[in-house]
Short mmCIF file of C-alpha atoms and ligand atoms in Angstrom, two decimals:
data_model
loop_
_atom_site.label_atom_id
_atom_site.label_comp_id
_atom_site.label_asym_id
_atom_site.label_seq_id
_atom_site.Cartn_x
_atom_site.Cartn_y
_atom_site.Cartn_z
CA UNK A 1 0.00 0.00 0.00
CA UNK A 2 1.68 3.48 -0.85
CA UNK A 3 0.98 6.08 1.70
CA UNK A 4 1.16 10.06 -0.05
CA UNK A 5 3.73 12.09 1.68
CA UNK A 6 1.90 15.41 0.53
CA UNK A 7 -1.44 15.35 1.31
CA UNK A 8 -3.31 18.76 0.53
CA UNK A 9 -6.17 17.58 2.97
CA UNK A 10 -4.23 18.74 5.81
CA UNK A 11 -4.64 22.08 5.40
CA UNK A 12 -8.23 21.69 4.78
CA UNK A 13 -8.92 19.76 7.57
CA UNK A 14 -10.53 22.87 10.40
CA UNK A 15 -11.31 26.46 9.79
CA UNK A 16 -8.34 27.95 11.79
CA UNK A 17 -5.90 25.89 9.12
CA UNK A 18 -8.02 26.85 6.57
CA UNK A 19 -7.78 30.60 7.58
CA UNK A 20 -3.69 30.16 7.96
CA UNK A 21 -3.46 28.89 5.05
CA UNK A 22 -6.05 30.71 2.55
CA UNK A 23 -3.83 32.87 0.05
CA UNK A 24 -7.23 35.57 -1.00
CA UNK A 25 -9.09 37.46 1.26
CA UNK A 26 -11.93 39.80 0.54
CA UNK A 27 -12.11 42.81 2.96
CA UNK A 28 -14.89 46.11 2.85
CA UNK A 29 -11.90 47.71 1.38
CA UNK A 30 -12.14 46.17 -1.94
CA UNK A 31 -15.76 47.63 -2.73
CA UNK A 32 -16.51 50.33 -4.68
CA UNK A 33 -20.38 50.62 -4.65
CA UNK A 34 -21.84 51.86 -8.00
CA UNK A 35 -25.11 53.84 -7.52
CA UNK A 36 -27.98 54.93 -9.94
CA UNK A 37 -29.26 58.49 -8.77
CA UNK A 38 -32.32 60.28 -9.22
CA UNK A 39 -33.56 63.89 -9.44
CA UNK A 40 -35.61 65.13 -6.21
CA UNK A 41 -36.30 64.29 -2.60
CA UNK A 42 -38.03 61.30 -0.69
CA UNK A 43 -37.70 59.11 -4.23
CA UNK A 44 -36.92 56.00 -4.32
CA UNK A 45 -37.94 53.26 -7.60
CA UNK A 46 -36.92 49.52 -8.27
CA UNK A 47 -34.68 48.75 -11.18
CA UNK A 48 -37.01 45.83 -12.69
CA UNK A 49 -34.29 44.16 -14.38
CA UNK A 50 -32.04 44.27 -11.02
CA UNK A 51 -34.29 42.71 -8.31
CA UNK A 52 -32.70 44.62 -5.15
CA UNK A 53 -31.55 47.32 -6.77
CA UNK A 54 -32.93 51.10 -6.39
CA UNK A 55 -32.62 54.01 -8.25
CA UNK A 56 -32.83 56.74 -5.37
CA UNK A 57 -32.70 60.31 -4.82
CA UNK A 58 -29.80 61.92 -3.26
CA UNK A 59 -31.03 62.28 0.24
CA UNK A 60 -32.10 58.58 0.58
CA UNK A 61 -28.71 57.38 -0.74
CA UNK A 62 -27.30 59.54 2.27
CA UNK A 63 -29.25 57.79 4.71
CA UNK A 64 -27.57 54.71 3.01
CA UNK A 65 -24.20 55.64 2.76
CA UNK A 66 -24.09 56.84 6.11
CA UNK A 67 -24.42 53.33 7.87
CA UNK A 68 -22.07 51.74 5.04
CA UNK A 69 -19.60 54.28 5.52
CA UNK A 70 -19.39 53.46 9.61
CA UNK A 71 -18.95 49.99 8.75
CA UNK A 72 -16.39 50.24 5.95
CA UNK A 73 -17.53 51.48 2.62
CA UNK A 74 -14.50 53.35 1.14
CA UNK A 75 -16.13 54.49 -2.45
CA UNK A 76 -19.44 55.07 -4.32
CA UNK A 77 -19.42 55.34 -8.04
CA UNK A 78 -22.67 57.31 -8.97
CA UNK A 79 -24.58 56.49 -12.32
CA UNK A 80 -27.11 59.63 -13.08
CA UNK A 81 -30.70 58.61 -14.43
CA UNK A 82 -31.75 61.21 -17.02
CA UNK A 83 -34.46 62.61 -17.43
CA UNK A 84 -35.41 62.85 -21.50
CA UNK A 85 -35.99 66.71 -21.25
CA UNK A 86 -31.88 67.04 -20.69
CA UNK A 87 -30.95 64.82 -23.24
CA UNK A 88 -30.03 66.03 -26.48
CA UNK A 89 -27.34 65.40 -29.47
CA UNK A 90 -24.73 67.37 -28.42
CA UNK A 91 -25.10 65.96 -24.46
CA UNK A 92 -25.04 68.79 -23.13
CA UNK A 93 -26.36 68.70 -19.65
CA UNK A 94 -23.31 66.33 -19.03
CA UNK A 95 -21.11 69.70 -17.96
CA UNK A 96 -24.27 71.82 -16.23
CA UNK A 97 -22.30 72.54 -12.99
CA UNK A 98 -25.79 71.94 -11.57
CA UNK A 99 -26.59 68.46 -13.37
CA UNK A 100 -27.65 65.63 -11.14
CA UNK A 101 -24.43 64.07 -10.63
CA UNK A 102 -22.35 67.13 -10.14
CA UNK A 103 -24.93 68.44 -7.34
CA UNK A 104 -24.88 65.25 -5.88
CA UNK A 105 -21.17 64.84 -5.65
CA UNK A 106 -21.32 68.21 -4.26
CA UNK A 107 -23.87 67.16 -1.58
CA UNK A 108 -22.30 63.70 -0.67
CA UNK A 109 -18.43 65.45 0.11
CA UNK A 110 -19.97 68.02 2.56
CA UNK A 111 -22.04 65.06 4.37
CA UNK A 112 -19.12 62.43 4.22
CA UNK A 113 -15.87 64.27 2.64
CA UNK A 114 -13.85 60.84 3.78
CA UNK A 115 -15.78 58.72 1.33
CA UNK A 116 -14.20 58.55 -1.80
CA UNK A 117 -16.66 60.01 -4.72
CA UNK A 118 -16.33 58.49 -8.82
CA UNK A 119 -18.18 59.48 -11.23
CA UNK A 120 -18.86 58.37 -14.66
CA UNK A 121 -17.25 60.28 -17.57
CA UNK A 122 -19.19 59.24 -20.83
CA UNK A 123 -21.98 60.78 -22.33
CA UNK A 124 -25.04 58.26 -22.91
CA UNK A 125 -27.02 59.14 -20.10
CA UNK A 126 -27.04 62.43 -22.10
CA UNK A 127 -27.49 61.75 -25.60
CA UNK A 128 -30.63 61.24 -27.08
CA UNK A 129 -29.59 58.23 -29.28
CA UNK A 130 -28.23 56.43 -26.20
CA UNK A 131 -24.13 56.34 -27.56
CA UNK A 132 -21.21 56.90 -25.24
CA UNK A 133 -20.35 59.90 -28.02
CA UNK A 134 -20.87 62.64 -30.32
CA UNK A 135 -22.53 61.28 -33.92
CA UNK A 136 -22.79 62.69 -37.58
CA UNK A 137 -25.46 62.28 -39.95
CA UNK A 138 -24.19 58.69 -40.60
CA UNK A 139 -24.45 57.84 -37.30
CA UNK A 140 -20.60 57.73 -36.81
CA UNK A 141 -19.49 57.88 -33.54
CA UNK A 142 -17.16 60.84 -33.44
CA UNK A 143 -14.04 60.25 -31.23
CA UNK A 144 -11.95 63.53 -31.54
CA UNK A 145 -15.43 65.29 -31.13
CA UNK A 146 -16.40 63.44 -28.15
CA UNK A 147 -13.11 64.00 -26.12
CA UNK A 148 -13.98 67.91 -26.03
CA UNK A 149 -17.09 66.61 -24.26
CA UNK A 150 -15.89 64.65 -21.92
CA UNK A 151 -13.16 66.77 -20.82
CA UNK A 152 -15.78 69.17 -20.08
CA UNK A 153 -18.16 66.85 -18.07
CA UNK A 154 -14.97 65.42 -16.23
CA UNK A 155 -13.83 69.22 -15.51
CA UNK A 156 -16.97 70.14 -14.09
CA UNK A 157 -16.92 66.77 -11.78
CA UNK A 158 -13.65 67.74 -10.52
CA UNK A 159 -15.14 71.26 -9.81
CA UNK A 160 -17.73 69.82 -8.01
CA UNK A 161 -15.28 67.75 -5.58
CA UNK A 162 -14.88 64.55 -7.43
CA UNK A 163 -12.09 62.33 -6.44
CA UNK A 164 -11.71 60.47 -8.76
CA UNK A 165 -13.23 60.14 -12.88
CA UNK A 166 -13.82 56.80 -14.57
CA UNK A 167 -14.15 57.36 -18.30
CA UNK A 168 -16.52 54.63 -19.21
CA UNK A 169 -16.77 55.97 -22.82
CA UNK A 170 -13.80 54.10 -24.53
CA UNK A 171 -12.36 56.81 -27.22
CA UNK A 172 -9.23 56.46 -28.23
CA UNK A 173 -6.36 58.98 -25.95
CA UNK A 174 -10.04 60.68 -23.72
CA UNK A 175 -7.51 59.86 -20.61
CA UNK A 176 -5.03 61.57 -21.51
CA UNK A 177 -6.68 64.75 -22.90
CA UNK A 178 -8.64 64.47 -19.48
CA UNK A 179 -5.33 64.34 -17.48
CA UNK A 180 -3.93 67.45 -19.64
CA UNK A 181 -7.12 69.46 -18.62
CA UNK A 182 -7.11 68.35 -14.71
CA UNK A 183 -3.17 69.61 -14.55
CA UNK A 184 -3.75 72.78 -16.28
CA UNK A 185 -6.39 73.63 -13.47
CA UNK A 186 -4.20 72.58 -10.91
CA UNK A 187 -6.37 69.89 -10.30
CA UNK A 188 -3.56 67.30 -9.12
CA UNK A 189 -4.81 65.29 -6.83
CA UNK A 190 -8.01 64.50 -8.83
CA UNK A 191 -7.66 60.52 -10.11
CA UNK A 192 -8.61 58.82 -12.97
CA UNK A 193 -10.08 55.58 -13.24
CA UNK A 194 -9.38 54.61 -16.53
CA UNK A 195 -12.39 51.57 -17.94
CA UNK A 196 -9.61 50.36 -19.84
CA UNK A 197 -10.56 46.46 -21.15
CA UNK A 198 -14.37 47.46 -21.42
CA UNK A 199 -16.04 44.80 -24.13
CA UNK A 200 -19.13 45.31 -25.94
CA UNK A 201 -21.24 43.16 -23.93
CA UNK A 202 -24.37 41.90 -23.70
CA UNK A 203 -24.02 41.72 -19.70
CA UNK A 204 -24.98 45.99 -19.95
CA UNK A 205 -28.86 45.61 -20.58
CA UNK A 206 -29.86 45.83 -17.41
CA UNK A 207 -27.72 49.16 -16.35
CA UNK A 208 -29.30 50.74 -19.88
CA UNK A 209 -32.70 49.18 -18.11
CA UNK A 210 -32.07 50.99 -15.07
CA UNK A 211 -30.54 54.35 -16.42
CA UNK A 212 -33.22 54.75 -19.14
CA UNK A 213 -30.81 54.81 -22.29
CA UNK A 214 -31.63 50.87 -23.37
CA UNK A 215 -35.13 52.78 -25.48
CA UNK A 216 -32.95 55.02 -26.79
CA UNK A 217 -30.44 53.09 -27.80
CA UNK A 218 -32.52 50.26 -29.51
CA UNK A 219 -30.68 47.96 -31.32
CA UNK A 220 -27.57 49.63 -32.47
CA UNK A 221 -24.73 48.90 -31.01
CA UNK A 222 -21.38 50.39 -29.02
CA UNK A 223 -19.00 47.52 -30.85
CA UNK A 224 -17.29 50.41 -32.95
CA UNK A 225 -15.89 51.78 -29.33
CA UNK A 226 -16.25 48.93 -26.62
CA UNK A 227 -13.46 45.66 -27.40
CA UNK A 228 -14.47 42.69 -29.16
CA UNK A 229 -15.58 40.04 -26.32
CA UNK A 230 -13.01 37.95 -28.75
CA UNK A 231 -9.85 39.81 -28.19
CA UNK A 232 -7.42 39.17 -24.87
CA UNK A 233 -4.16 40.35 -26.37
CA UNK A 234 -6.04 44.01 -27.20
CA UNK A 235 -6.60 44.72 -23.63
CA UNK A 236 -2.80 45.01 -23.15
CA UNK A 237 -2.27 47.29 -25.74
CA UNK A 238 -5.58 49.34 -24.27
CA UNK A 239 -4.32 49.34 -20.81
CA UNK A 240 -0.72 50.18 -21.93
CA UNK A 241 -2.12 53.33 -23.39
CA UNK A 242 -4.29 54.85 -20.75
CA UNK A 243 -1.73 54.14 -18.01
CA UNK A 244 1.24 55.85 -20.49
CA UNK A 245 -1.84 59.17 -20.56
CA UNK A 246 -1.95 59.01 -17.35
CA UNK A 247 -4.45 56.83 -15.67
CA UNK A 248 -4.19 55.76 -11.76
CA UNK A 249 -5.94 52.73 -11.82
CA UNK A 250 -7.08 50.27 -14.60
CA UNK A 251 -10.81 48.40 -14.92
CA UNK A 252 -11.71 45.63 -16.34
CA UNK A 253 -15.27 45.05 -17.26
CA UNK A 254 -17.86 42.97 -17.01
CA UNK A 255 -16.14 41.00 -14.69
CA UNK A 256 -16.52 37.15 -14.12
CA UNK A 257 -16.68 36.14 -17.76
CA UNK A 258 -13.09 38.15 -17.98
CA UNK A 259 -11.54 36.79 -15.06
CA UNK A 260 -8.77 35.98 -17.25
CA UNK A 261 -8.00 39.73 -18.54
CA UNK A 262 -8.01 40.28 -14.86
CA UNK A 263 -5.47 38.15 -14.27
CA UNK A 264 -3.06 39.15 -17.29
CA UNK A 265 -3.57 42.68 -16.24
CA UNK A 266 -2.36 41.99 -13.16
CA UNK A 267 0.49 40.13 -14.11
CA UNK A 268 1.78 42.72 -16.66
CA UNK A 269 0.95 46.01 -14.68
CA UNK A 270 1.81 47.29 -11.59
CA UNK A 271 -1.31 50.22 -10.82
CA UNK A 272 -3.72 49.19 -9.03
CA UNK A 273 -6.19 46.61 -11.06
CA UNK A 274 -10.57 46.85 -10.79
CA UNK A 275 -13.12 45.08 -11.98
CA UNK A 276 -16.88 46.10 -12.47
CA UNK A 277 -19.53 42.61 -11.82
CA UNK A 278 -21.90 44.29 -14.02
CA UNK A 279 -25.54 44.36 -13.77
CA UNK A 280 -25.70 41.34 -16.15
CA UNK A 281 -23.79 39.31 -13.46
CA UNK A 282 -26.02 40.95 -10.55
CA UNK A 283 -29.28 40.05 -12.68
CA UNK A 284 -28.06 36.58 -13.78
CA UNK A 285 -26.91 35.51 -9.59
CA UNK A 286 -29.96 37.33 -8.36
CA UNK A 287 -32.58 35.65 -10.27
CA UNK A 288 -31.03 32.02 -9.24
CA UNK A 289 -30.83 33.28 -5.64
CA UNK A 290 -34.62 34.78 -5.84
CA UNK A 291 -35.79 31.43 -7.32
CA UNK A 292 -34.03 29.61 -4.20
CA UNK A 293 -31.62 28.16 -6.74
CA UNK A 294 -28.52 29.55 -5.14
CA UNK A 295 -27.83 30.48 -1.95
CA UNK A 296 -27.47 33.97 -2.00
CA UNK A 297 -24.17 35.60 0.59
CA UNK A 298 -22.35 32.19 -0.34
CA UNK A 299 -22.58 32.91 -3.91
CA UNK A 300 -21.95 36.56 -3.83
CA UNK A 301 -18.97 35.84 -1.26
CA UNK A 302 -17.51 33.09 -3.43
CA UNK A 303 -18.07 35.08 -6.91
CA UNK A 304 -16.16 38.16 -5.26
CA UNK A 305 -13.37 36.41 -3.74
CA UNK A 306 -12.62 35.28 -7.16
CA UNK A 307 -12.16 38.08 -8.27
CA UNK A 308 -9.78 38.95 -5.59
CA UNK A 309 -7.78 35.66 -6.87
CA UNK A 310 -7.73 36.64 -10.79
CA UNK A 311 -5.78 39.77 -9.06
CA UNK A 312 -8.37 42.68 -8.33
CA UNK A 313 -8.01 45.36 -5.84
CA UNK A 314 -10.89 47.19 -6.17
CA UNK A 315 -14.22 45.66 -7.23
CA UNK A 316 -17.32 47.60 -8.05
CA UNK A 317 -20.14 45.25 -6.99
CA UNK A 318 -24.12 46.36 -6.73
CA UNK A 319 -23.82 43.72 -3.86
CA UNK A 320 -21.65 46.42 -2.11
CA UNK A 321 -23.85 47.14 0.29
CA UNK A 322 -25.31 43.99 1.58
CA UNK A 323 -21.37 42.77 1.41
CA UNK A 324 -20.54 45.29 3.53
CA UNK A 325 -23.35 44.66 6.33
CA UNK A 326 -22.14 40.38 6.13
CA UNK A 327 -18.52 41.14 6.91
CA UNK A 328 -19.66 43.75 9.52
CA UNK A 329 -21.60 40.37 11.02
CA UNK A 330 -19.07 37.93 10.70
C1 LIG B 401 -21.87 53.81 -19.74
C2 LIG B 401 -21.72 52.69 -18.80
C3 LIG B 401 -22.27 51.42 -18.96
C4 LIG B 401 -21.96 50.72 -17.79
C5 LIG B 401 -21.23 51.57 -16.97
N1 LIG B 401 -21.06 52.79 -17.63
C6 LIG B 401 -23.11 50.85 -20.01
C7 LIG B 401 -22.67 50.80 -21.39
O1 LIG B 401 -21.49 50.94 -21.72
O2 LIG B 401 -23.57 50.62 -22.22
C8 LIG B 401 -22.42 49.32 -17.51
C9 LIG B 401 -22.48 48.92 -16.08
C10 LIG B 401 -23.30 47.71 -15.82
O3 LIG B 401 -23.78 47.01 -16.73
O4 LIG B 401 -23.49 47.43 -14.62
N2 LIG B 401 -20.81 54.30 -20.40
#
C-alpha cells in the first residue's frame, strides 16, 4: 500500500488551518459601490431588471451611505438617471455645474468628505440616441469630437469635488486629454479611473434598463468603441495606453466572464487593477438566488473572492452594500 507524503487535505482539515493557510481574502476595502441616482427628494424606484436594486434620490442614498460608511464602505461610483428633457445630441447637460451628478457629488463630500466620490465620464445618459459619443449624420461615432465633451463633463466633476473620474466611454487617448485638462487647473490630486478592457457586452442591458438609455439606444450597437468580447491580447495594448496618458488605476469590465484579462492585467501592470460585476452578473446571480436556486451571501462571497484571486483590488459590486453589512456580522 503506498501512503502520499503530501497530502493537501491537511490544510483543509478545520477552519483555523483553513484561515492560515487561505492565500485571497476579501475585505470592505475592496468595494466600490456603484449607484444609480435620481432627481428630487423622498424618491426611491426599483430597477425591474435588477431585483434589489434602487434608483434613489440623493437624500435617501445619504441615509444609506451613512451606515455603510461606519462599517467600511470606502467608495461610491454614482450612475445619473436622465431625465429625457436634458438629453439632447450634443449631451449637453453632461457639464451643467448643476446636473444631477455634479450636485450630488457636491452634496455627498460636505455630508461624508472621507468617502471617496467616482463618477462616470461618458456621455449616454445624455445623448438622445443612447451612444457613449458625439454622432454625424451617418451615425458615426465621433471620437476627436467626443473627447472635447468629456473633458468638459470630467472638468466640471472635478469642480464639483470629485475624487476620482472613470471614463466609461472608450475613445481612443479621452484619458489623456482628461489628465492634460485636470493639470492645467491645478487639479492634481483629482484621479482617474481609466475603464480600460471594457467589451461590448451583452451583460450591460440591465444598467441601460435601469438608467433609461436601453429605449434610446434600440438595437444599435457600441462595438465600434467597446473591445471585441473575442480579443485578450487588445486589452494590453488598451491598458498600456491609458496608463502611459496618465491613468491611476485600470478596470476591467464585465467581470466574471473576464476573469482571465483580470489576471493578465495583473500580471503585466503594476497600478492598481478593478473590476466592475456588471448588472448582467447581478441580474443573472440574483434571479437564481430569488428562485431559491442559489444560496445567495455564499454565492456573492464566493463570486467576489474570485475576483480577488484573478488579481483585483478594487471591485465595483451592486452587492456592495449587503457585502458590507455580512462582513460587519461575521
Ligand atoms: C456607460 C456605462 C455602462 C456601464 C457603466 N457605464 C453601459 C454601457 O457601456 O452601455 C455598464 C455597467 C453595468 O452594466 O453594470 N458608459
Amino acid at each position: 500500500m503506498y501512503f502520499p507524503h503530501t497530502r493537501k487535505r491537511r490544510l483543509r482539515q478545520n477552519q483555523s488551518i483553513r484561515n492560515l493557510s487561505q492565500e485571497h481574502r476579501l475585505s470592505a476595502d475592496d468595494l466600490i459601490w456603484p449607484v444609480f441616482i435620481l432627481d428630487g427628494f423622498n424618491r426611491s424606484e426599483q430597477v425591474q431588471s435588477m431585483p434589489g436594486v434602487q434608483r434613489m434620490s440623493v437624500d435617501l442614498l445619504l441615509d444609506k451611505l451613512h451606515k455603510l460608511v461606519d462599517k467600511g464602505l470606502n467608495a461610491v461610483a454614482l450612475f445619473p438617471v436622465v431625465d429625457k428633457a436634458f438629453k439632447s445630441d450634443d449631451a449637453s447637460e453632461a457639464w451643467n455645474p448643476e446636473g444631477l451628478v455634479q450636485k450630488a457629488v457636491k452634496t455627498i463630500k460636505s455630508e461624508i468628505p472621507n468617502l471617496l466620490v467616482i463618477t462616470d465620464v461618458a456621455l449616454d445618459p445624455y445623448t438622445s440616441h443612447g451612444q457613449d459619443g458625439i454622432i454625424n449624420d451617418q451615425g458615426q461615432i465621433l471620437n476627436d469630437v467626443t473627447i472635447k465633451a468629456l473633458v468638459m463633463q470630467a472638468q466640471s466633476h472635478a469642480d464639483a469635488g470629485a475624487d476620482m473620474v472613470a471614463p466609461s466611454d472608450m475613445m481612443d487617448g479621452r484619458i489623456g486629454e482628461i489628465r492634460a485638462a485636470f493639470e492645467q487647473k491645478k487639479r492634481h490630486n483629482v484621479g482617474i479611473l481609466a475603464y480600460s478592457a471594457k467589451y461590448a457586452s451583452v451583460f450591460y442591458g440591465p444598467f441601460r434598463d435601469a438608467v433609461g438609455s436601453a429605449g434610446n439606444l434600440g438595437k444599435s450597437s457600441k462595438e465600434t468603441y467597446q473591445m471585441n468580447p473575442g480579443n485578450a491580447r487588445e486589452a494590453i495594448d488598451e491598458i498600456q495606453m491609458d496608463i502611459d496618458e496618465g491613468a491611476d488605476m485600470v478596470m476591467i469590465k464585465p467581470g466574471m466572464p473576464y476573469l482571465d484579462i483580470i489576471k493578465t492585467a495583473k500580471d503585466y501592470f503594476n497600478v492598481p487593477i478593478c473590476a466592475y460585476q456588471v448588472s448582467g452578473e447581478y441580474a443573472m446571480l440574483q434571479s437564481a438566488i430569488n428562485n431559491g436556486f442559489l444560496d445567495e451571501k455564499g454565492a456573492v462571497m464566493e463570486s467576489l473572492l474570485c475576483f480577488k484571486r484573478a488579481g483585483c483590488d478594487a471591485i465595483l459590486t451592486y452587492y456592495a452594500d449587503r457585502v458590507i453589512h455580512w462582513l460587519d456580522a461575521s
